[in-house]
PDB file of C-alpha atoms and ligand atoms in Angstrom:
ATOM      1  CA  MET A   1       0.000   0.000   0.000  1.00 93.00           C
ATOM      2  CA  LEU A   2       1.483   3.313  -1.130  1.00 97.00           C
ATOM      3  CA  ILE A   3       0.194   6.694   0.045  1.00 98.00           C
ATOM      4  CA  ALA A   4       1.590   9.664  -1.887  1.00 98.00           C
ATOM      5  CA  GLY A   5       0.947  13.320  -1.088  1.00 98.00           C
ATOM      6  CA  ASN A   6       0.828  15.608  -4.118  1.00 98.00           C
ATOM      7  CA  TRP A   7       1.380  19.094  -2.727  1.00 98.00           C
ATOM      8  CA  LYS A   8       0.884  20.829  -6.085  1.00 98.00           C
ATOM      9  CA  MET A   9       2.007  24.488  -5.899  1.00 98.00           C
ATOM     10  CA  PHE A  10       1.889  24.676  -2.104  1.00 98.00           C
ATOM     11  CA  LYS A  11       4.646  24.900   0.550  1.00 98.00           C
ATOM     12  CA  GLY A  12       7.956  26.625  -0.049  1.00 98.00           C
ATOM     13  CA  PRO A  13      11.079  25.406   1.809  1.00 98.00           C
ATOM     14  CA  ALA A  14      10.172  26.896   5.213  1.00 98.00           C
ATOM     15  CA  GLU A  15       6.706  25.353   5.319  1.00 98.00           C
ATOM     16  CA  THR A  16       8.122  22.116   3.941  1.00 98.00           C
ATOM     17  CA  ALA A  17      10.620  21.961   6.803  1.00 98.00           C
ATOM     18  CA  GLY A  18       7.865  22.374   9.388  1.00 98.00           C
ATOM     19  CA  PHE A  19       5.721  19.713   7.730  1.00 98.00           C
ATOM     20  CA  CYS A  20       8.569  17.194   7.474  1.00 98.00           C
ATOM     21  CA  LEU A  21       9.614  17.637  11.103  1.00 97.00           C
ATOM     22  CA  GLU A  22       6.030  16.992  12.183  1.00 97.00           C
ATOM     23  CA  LEU A  23       5.696  14.032   9.804  1.00 97.00           C
ATOM     24  CA  ARG A  24       8.878  12.494  11.252  1.00 95.00           C
ATOM     25  CA  ARG A  25       7.239  12.515  14.670  1.00 94.00           C
ATOM     26  CA  ALA A  26       4.009  10.927  13.406  1.00 94.00           C
ATOM     27  CA  ASP A  27       3.802   7.151  13.341  1.00 83.00           C
ATOM     28  CA  VAL A  28       3.516   6.003   9.744  1.00 89.00           C
ATOM     29  CA  SER A  29       5.609   2.897  10.129  1.00 86.00           C
ATOM     30  CA  GLY A  30       4.617  -0.072   8.001  1.00 88.00           C
ATOM     31  CA  ILE A  31       3.232   2.125   5.207  1.00 93.00           C
ATOM     32  CA  GLU A  32       5.009   3.190   2.042  1.00 96.00           C
ATOM     33  CA  VAL A  33       4.713   6.983   2.217  1.00 98.00           C
ATOM     34  CA  VAL A  34       5.835   9.507  -0.414  1.00 98.00           C
ATOM     35  CA  VAL A  35       5.616  13.308  -0.347  1.00 98.00           C
ATOM     36  CA  CYS A  36       5.764  15.340  -3.571  1.00 99.00           C
ATOM     37  CA  PRO A  37       6.675  18.976  -2.846  1.00 98.00           C
ATOM     38  CA  PRO A  38       7.311  21.684  -5.470  1.00 98.00           C
ATOM     39  CA  PHE A  39      10.813  21.614  -7.033  1.00 98.00           C
ATOM     40  CA  VAL A  40      12.181  24.390  -4.787  1.00 98.00           C
ATOM     41  CA  SER A  41      11.280  22.430  -1.652  1.00 98.00           C
ATOM     42  CA  LEU A  42      12.637  19.028  -2.694  1.00 98.00           C
ATOM     43  CA  ALA A  43      16.090  19.481  -1.168  1.00 98.00           C
ATOM     44  CA  THR A  44      14.615  20.508   2.179  1.00 98.00           C
ATOM     45  CA  ALA A  45      12.270  17.516   2.198  1.00 98.00           C
ATOM     46  CA  VAL A  46      15.062  15.098   1.263  1.00 98.00           C
ATOM     47  CA  GLN A  47      17.293  16.450   4.052  1.00 98.00           C
ATOM     48  CA  LEU A  48      14.635  16.475   6.728  1.00 98.00           C
ATOM     49  CA  LEU A  49      13.255  13.021   5.923  1.00 97.00           C
ATOM     50  CA  ALA A  50      16.695  11.393   5.634  1.00 96.00           C
ATOM     51  CA  GLY A  51      16.940   8.292   7.782  1.00 94.00           C
ATOM     52  CA  THR A  52      13.181   7.657   7.637  1.00 95.00           C
ATOM     53  CA  ASP A  53      11.246   5.361   5.286  1.00 94.00           C
ATOM     54  CA  ILE A  54       9.365   8.346   3.854  1.00 97.00           C
ATOM     55  CA  ALA A  55      10.365   9.028   0.253  1.00 98.00           C
ATOM     56  CA  VAL A  56      10.384  12.299  -1.666  1.00 98.00           C
ATOM     57  CA  ALA A  57       9.231  12.640  -5.272  1.00 98.00           C
ATOM     58  CA  ALA A  58       8.944  15.522  -7.728  1.00 98.00           C
ATOM     59  CA  GLN A  59       5.736  16.548  -9.512  1.00 98.00           C
ATOM     60  CA  ASN A  60       7.216  16.473 -13.006  1.00 98.00           C
ATOM     61  CA  VAL A  61      10.438  15.594 -14.828  1.00 98.00           C
ATOM     62  CA  HIS A  62      11.863  16.388 -18.266  1.00 98.00           C
ATOM     63  CA  TRP A  63      12.904  13.733 -20.803  1.00 98.00           C
ATOM     64  CA  ASP A  64      16.378  15.067 -21.605  1.00 98.00           C
ATOM     65  CA  ALA A  65      19.270  14.952 -19.159  1.00 98.00           C
ATOM     66  CA  ASP A  66      20.095  18.598 -19.875  1.00 97.00           C
ATOM     67  CA  GLY A  67      19.641  21.146 -22.619  1.00 98.00           C
ATOM     68  CA  ALA A  68      17.924  24.361 -23.634  1.00 98.00           C
ATOM     69  CA  PHE A  69      14.581  23.703 -21.943  1.00 98.00           C
ATOM     70  CA  THR A  70      13.824  26.787 -19.875  1.00 98.00           C
ATOM     71  CA  GLY A  71      11.836  26.022 -16.760  1.00 96.00           C
ATOM     72  CA  GLU A  72      12.335  22.244 -16.829  1.00 97.00           C
ATOM     73  CA  VAL A  73      14.180  19.884 -14.468  1.00 98.00           C
ATOM     74  CA  SER A  74      15.786  16.593 -15.516  1.00 98.00           C
ATOM     75  CA  ALA A  75      15.823  13.128 -13.996  1.00 98.00           C
ATOM     76  CA  PRO A  76      19.598  13.114 -13.272  1.00 98.00           C
ATOM     77  CA  MET A  77      19.194  16.450 -11.465  1.00 98.00           C
ATOM     78  CA  LEU A  78      16.477  14.952  -9.286  1.00 98.00           C
ATOM     79  CA  ARG A  79      18.605  11.869  -8.647  1.00 98.00           C
ATOM     80  CA  GLU A  80      21.491  14.098  -7.570  1.00 98.00           C
ATOM     81  CA  LEU A  81      19.221  15.650  -4.933  1.00 97.00           C
ATOM     82  CA  GLY A  82      18.300  12.236  -3.540  1.00 97.00           C
ATOM     83  CA  VAL A  83      14.783  12.325  -4.909  1.00 98.00           C
ATOM     84  CA  TYR A  84      13.207   8.888  -5.330  1.00 97.00           C
ATOM     85  CA  GLY A  85      10.691   9.464  -8.096  1.00 98.00           C
ATOM     86  CA  ALA A  86       8.354  11.771  -9.972  1.00 98.00           C
ATOM     87  CA  ILE A  87       4.699  12.191 -10.774  1.00 98.00           C
ATOM     88  CA  VAL A  88       4.159  12.348 -14.535  1.00 98.00           C
ATOM     89  CA  GLY A  89       1.112  13.357 -16.580  1.00 98.00           C
ATOM     90  CA  HIS A  90      -1.019  14.833 -13.812  1.00 98.00           C
ATOM     91  CA  SER A  91      -4.315  16.082 -15.264  1.00 97.00           C
ATOM     92  CA  GLU A  92      -3.447  19.654 -14.258  1.00 98.00           C
ATOM     93  CA  ARG A  93      -0.345  19.417 -16.451  1.00 98.00           C
ATOM     94  CA  ARG A  94      -2.406  17.925 -19.276  1.00 97.00           C
ATOM     95  CA  GLN A  95      -5.056  20.655 -18.856  1.00 96.00           C
ATOM     96  CA  TYR A  96      -2.929  23.782 -18.275  1.00 97.00           C
ATOM     97  CA  PHE A  97       0.552  23.004 -19.621  1.00 97.00           C
ATOM     98  CA  GLY A  98       0.001  21.119 -22.844  1.00 97.00           C
ATOM     99  CA  GLU A  99       1.055  17.705 -21.562  1.00 97.00           C
ATOM    100  CA  THR A 100       0.113  15.003 -24.073  1.00 98.00           C
ATOM    101  CA  ASP A 101       0.272  11.220 -24.074  1.00 98.00           C
ATOM    102  CA  GLU A 102       3.438  11.556 -26.141  1.00 98.00           C
ATOM    103  CA  THR A 103       5.209  13.846 -23.652  1.00 98.00           C
ATOM    104  CA  VAL A 104       3.976  11.697 -20.770  1.00 98.00           C
ATOM    105  CA  ALA A 105       5.590   8.689 -22.445  1.00 98.00           C
ATOM    106  CA  ARG A 106       8.870  10.530 -23.006  1.00 98.00           C
ATOM    107  CA  ARG A 107       9.029  11.831 -19.444  1.00 98.00           C
ATOM    108  CA  THR A 108       8.164   8.419 -18.021  1.00 98.00           C
ATOM    109  CA  GLU A 109      10.751   6.547 -20.052  1.00 98.00           C
ATOM    110  CA  ALA A 110      13.537   9.008 -19.238  1.00 98.00           C
ATOM    111  CA  ALA A 111      12.725   9.012 -15.539  1.00 98.00           C
ATOM    112  CA  LEU A 112      12.683   5.206 -15.346  1.00 98.00           C
ATOM    113  CA  ALA A 113      15.927   4.975 -17.325  1.00 98.00           C
ATOM    114  CA  ALA A 114      17.574   7.371 -14.873  1.00 98.00           C
ATOM    115  CA  GLY A 115      16.516   5.204 -11.939  1.00 98.00           C
ATOM    116  CA  LEU A 116      13.550   7.226 -10.713  1.00 98.00           C
ATOM    117  CA  SER A 117      10.227   5.653  -9.790  1.00 98.00           C
ATOM    118  CA  VAL A 118       7.250   7.080 -11.656  1.00 98.00           C
ATOM    119  CA  ILE A 119       3.664   7.713 -10.642  1.00 98.00           C
ATOM    120  CA  ALA A 120       1.925   8.168 -14.015  1.00 98.00           C
ATOM    121  CA  CYS A 121      -1.524   9.745 -13.824  1.00 98.00           C
ATOM    122  CA  VAL A 122      -4.469   8.792 -16.014  1.00 98.00           C
ATOM    123  CA  GLY A 123      -8.179   9.556 -15.808  1.00 98.00           C
ATOM    124  CA  GLU A 124     -11.239  10.676 -17.717  1.00 98.00           C
ATOM    125  CA  THR A 125     -13.078  14.017 -17.568  1.00 97.00           C
ATOM    126  CA  GLU A 126     -16.711  14.272 -16.540  1.00 96.00           C
ATOM    127  CA  THR A 127     -17.815  14.716 -20.169  1.00 97.00           C
ATOM    128  CA  GLN A 128     -15.834  11.683 -21.267  1.00 97.00           C
ATOM    129  CA  ARG A 129     -17.440   9.583 -18.514  1.00 97.00           C
ATOM    130  CA  GLU A 130     -20.933  10.828 -19.409  1.00 96.00           C
ATOM    131  CA  ARG A 131     -20.321   9.941 -23.059  1.00 98.00           C
ATOM    132  CA  GLY A 132     -19.238   6.422 -22.098  1.00 97.00           C
ATOM    133  CA  GLU A 133     -15.655   7.052 -23.215  1.00 98.00           C
ATOM    134  CA  THR A 134     -13.909   6.198 -19.941  1.00 98.00           C
ATOM    135  CA  GLU A 135     -12.371   2.916 -21.115  1.00 98.00           C
ATOM    136  CA  ASP A 136     -11.228   4.426 -24.424  1.00 98.00           C
ATOM    137  CA  VAL A 137      -9.520   7.305 -22.612  1.00 98.00           C
ATOM    138  CA  LEU A 138      -7.843   5.013 -20.088  1.00 98.00           C
ATOM    139  CA  ARG A 139      -6.741   2.618 -22.836  1.00 98.00           C
ATOM    140  CA  ARG A 140      -5.168   5.474 -24.803  1.00 98.00           C
ATOM    141  CA  GLN A 141      -3.431   7.000 -21.765  1.00 98.00           C
ATOM    142  CA  VAL A 142      -2.154   3.671 -20.442  1.00 98.00           C
ATOM    143  CA  SER A 143      -1.035   2.421 -23.879  1.00 98.00           C
ATOM    144  CA  VAL A 144       1.968   4.779 -23.902  1.00 98.00           C
ATOM    145  CA  LEU A 145       3.285   3.574 -20.527  1.00 98.00           C
ATOM    146  CA  PRO A 146       5.953   0.872 -20.345  1.00 96.00           C
ATOM    147  CA  ALA A 147       5.637  -2.160 -18.084  1.00 94.00           C
ATOM    148  CA  ASP A 148       8.297  -1.483 -15.470  1.00 97.00           C
ATOM    149  CA  GLU A 149       8.797  -2.480 -11.864  1.00 97.00           C
ATOM    150  CA  GLN A 150       9.339   1.150 -10.907  1.00 98.00           C
ATOM    151  CA  LEU A 151       6.108   2.333 -12.512  1.00 98.00           C
ATOM    152  CA  VAL A 152       2.891   2.939 -10.608  1.00 98.00           C
ATOM    153  CA  VAL A 153      -0.267   4.267 -12.272  1.00 98.00           C
ATOM    154  CA  ALA A 154      -2.568   6.702 -10.479  1.00 98.00           C
ATOM    155  CA  TYR A 155      -6.199   6.598 -11.590  1.00 98.00           C
ATOM    156  CA  GLU A 156      -7.409  10.146 -11.069  1.00 98.00           C
ATOM    157  CA  PRO A 157     -10.810  10.863 -12.588  1.00 97.00           C
ATOM    158  CA  VAL A 158     -10.581  14.562 -13.460  1.00 96.00           C
ATOM    159  CA  TRP A 159     -14.087  15.226 -12.116  1.00 96.00           C
ATOM    160  CA  ALA A 160     -12.999  14.006  -8.675  1.00 96.00           C
ATOM    161  CA  ILE A 161      -9.847  16.125  -8.330  1.00 95.00           C
ATOM    162  CA  GLY A 162     -10.176  18.974  -5.855  1.00 92.00           C
ATOM    163  CA  THR A 163     -13.962  18.808  -6.080  1.00 93.00           C
ATOM    164  CA  GLY A 164     -14.769  16.946  -2.876  1.00 91.00           C
ATOM    165  CA  LYS A 165     -16.608  14.499  -5.177  1.00 92.00           C
ATOM    166  CA  SER A 166     -14.565  11.335  -4.832  1.00 91.00           C
ATOM    167  CA  ALA A 167     -15.257   8.340  -7.046  1.00 92.00           C
ATOM    168  CA  THR A 168     -17.334   5.697  -5.310  1.00 96.00           C
ATOM    169  CA  ALA A 169     -15.464   2.607  -4.221  1.00 96.00           C
ATOM    170  CA  ASP A 170     -17.226   0.674  -7.019  1.00 97.00           C
ATOM    171  CA  ILE A 171     -16.193   3.161  -9.712  1.00 97.00           C
ATOM    172  CA  ALA A 172     -12.595   3.085  -8.469  1.00 98.00           C
ATOM    173  CA  GLN A 173     -12.539  -0.704  -8.329  1.00 98.00           C
ATOM    174  CA  GLU A 174     -13.913  -1.009 -11.861  1.00 98.00           C
ATOM    175  CA  ALA A 175     -11.479   1.517 -13.366  1.00 98.00           C
ATOM    176  CA  HIS A 176      -8.511   0.019 -11.506  1.00 98.00           C
ATOM    177  CA  GLY A 177      -9.453  -3.476 -12.683  1.00 98.00           C
ATOM    178  CA  PHE A 178      -9.600  -2.195 -16.255  1.00 98.00           C
ATOM    179  CA  ILE A 179      -6.200  -0.463 -15.976  1.00 98.00           C
ATOM    180  CA  LYS A 180      -4.662  -3.606 -14.493  1.00 98.00           C
ATOM    181  CA  SER A 181      -6.050  -5.655 -17.387  1.00 98.00           C
ATOM    182  CA  LEU A 182      -4.013  -3.372 -19.692  1.00 98.00           C
ATOM    183  CA  LEU A 183      -0.842  -3.085 -17.624  1.00 98.00           C
ATOM    184  CA  ASP A 184       0.168  -5.212 -14.665  1.00 97.00           C
ATOM    185  CA  VAL A 185       1.263  -2.486 -12.235  1.00 97.00           C
ATOM    186  CA  PRO A 186       0.067  -1.161  -8.862  1.00 98.00           C
ATOM    187  CA  VAL A 187      -2.724   1.400  -9.288  1.00 98.00           C
ATOM    188  CA  LEU A 188      -3.304   4.247  -6.831  1.00 98.00           C
ATOM    189  CA  TYR A 189      -6.620   6.075  -6.587  1.00 98.00           C
ATOM    190  CA  GLY A 190      -6.588   9.896  -6.575  1.00 98.00           C
ATOM    191  CA  GLY A 191      -9.350  12.478  -6.408  1.00 97.00           C
ATOM    192  CA  SER A 192     -10.773  13.935  -3.189  1.00 96.00           C
ATOM    193  CA  VAL A 193      -9.291  11.250  -0.928  1.00 97.00           C
ATOM    194  CA  LYS A 194      -9.930  12.355   2.666  1.00 97.00           C
ATOM    195  CA  PRO A 195      -9.520  10.701   6.078  1.00 97.00           C
ATOM    196  CA  ASP A 196     -13.220   9.790   6.097  1.00 96.00           C
ATOM    197  CA  ASN A 197     -13.381   8.047   2.694  1.00 97.00           C
ATOM    198  CA  ALA A 198      -9.853   6.594   2.523  1.00 97.00           C
ATOM    199  CA  ALA A 199     -10.576   3.296   4.285  1.00 97.00           C
ATOM    200  CA  GLU A 200     -13.456   2.378   1.972  1.00 97.00           C
ATOM    201  CA  LEU A 201     -11.540   3.258  -1.202  1.00 97.00           C
ATOM    202  CA  LEU A 202      -8.362   1.531  -0.035  1.00 97.00           C
ATOM    203  CA  ALA A 203     -10.299  -1.612   0.915  1.00 97.00           C
ATOM    204  CA  GLN A 204     -11.072  -2.299  -2.760  1.00 97.00           C
ATOM    205  CA  PRO A 205      -8.943  -5.210  -3.972  1.00 97.00           C
ATOM    206  CA  ALA A 206      -7.649  -3.379  -7.063  1.00 98.00           C
ATOM    207  CA  VAL A 207      -6.783  -0.197  -5.144  1.00 98.00           C
ATOM    208  CA  ASP A 208      -3.106  -0.347  -4.179  1.00 98.00           C
ATOM    209  CA  GLY A 209      -2.837   3.041  -2.513  1.00 98.00           C
ATOM    210  CA  ALA A 210      -3.753   6.690  -2.914  1.00 98.00           C
ATOM    211  CA  LEU A 211      -2.455   9.863  -4.500  1.00 98.00           C
ATOM    212  CA  VAL A 212      -3.734  12.586  -2.197  1.00 98.00           C
ATOM    213  CA  GLY A 213      -3.849  16.285  -3.067  1.00 98.00           C
ATOM    214  CA  GLY A 214      -5.600  18.729  -0.731  1.00 98.00           C
ATOM    215  CA  ALA A 215      -5.756  16.385   2.266  1.00 98.00           C
ATOM    216  CA  SER A 216      -1.991  15.751   2.074  1.00 98.00           C
ATOM    217  CA  LEU A 217      -1.157  19.360   2.972  1.00 98.00           C
ATOM    218  CA  ASP A 218      -2.001  18.919   6.627  1.00 98.00           C
ATOM    219  CA  VAL A 219       0.045  16.412   8.647  1.00 98.00           C
ATOM    220  CA  ASP A 220      -2.922  15.207  10.692  1.00 97.00           C
ATOM    221  CA  SER A 221      -5.176  14.466   7.730  1.00 98.00           C
ATOM    222  CA  PHE A 222      -2.312  12.984   5.695  1.00 98.00           C
ATOM    223  CA  THR A 223      -1.261  10.643   8.486  1.00 97.00           C
ATOM    224  CA  ALA A 224      -4.911   9.707   9.143  1.00 97.00           C
ATOM    225  CA  ILE A 225      -5.125   8.573   5.505  1.00 97.00           C
ATOM    226  CA  CYS A 226      -1.830   6.697   5.873  1.00 97.00           C
ATOM    227  CA  ARG A 227      -3.153   4.896   8.949  1.00 94.00           C
ATOM    228  CA  ALA A 228      -6.466   4.081   7.203  1.00 94.00           C
ATOM    229  CA  SER A 229      -4.390   2.186   4.655  1.00 92.00           C
ATOM    230  CA  ILE A 230      -3.150  -0.192   7.350  1.00 86.00           C
ATOM    231  CA  ARG A 231      -6.646  -1.099   8.448  1.00 71.00           C
ATOM    232  CA  SER A 232      -7.832  -1.633   4.863  1.00 69.00           C
TER     233      SER A 232
HETATM  234  P1  PGA B   1      -7.250  16.115  -4.466  1.00 68.18           P
HETATM  235  O1  PGA B   1      -6.120  16.026  -5.593  1.00 68.18           O
HETATM  236  O2  PGA B   1      -6.972  15.036  -3.464  1.00 68.18           O
HETATM  237  O3  PGA B   1      -7.115  17.487  -3.894  1.00 68.18           O
HETATM  238  O4  PGA B   1      -8.577  15.895  -5.153  1.00 68.18           O
HETATM  239  C1  PGA B   1      -5.605  14.798  -6.032  1.00 68.18           C
HETATM  240  C2  PGA B   1      -4.556  15.035  -7.076  1.00 68.18           C
HETATM  241  O5  PGA B   1      -4.719  15.955  -7.893  1.00 68.18           O
HETATM  242  O6  PGA B   1      -3.542  14.319  -7.123  1.00 68.18           O
END
């Protein structure tokens, strides 16, 4: 069971330090926990979580090792910092920053080749679900991902992200089962995971963990979700 906190564009280095010190004191033993701060806070998180089992991942990664790519960060640079992995293809990157299945594939392959773990995000929009296109969308998004031991997929229905409208356990189970039929990898659920719905979602047999946005920003709610994963 893997619980990853996607901080999005929240918490600079000072806030990150406070969060990590508090997280160190919380008991999350026995759970695979990952935090994903913004690039500028990665070094702080790596330093302050050193010696714990809590891993640190980035929220994006470029496909080249270096080059004229203003504003991007490469996999070897993240490795040098001691970062363990990266999220790739989050729906916010697809929606606001022109991420496509092709760039998701390139980022994923480069990150894996450099020794990073990857959490690759897939998921349908509300309109796509209403039109009955969910499986087509998932098939297309998953088809570009390589089978790799260091790859985890996060099923994040776009309509559930930041809306407070989580998928039902049945919807999550069905989508995860479909993704696993395409690619044999662990699948995390993401989209409005909170302490009060985590146990039910995580109890589904095809749900291997959670990618948590808003509720990962507070140590108490994040650790409550981590602990719910033990009971599930
Ligand atoms: P949320 O975000 O938990 O705030 O819905 C999840 C995500 O975007 O990864």
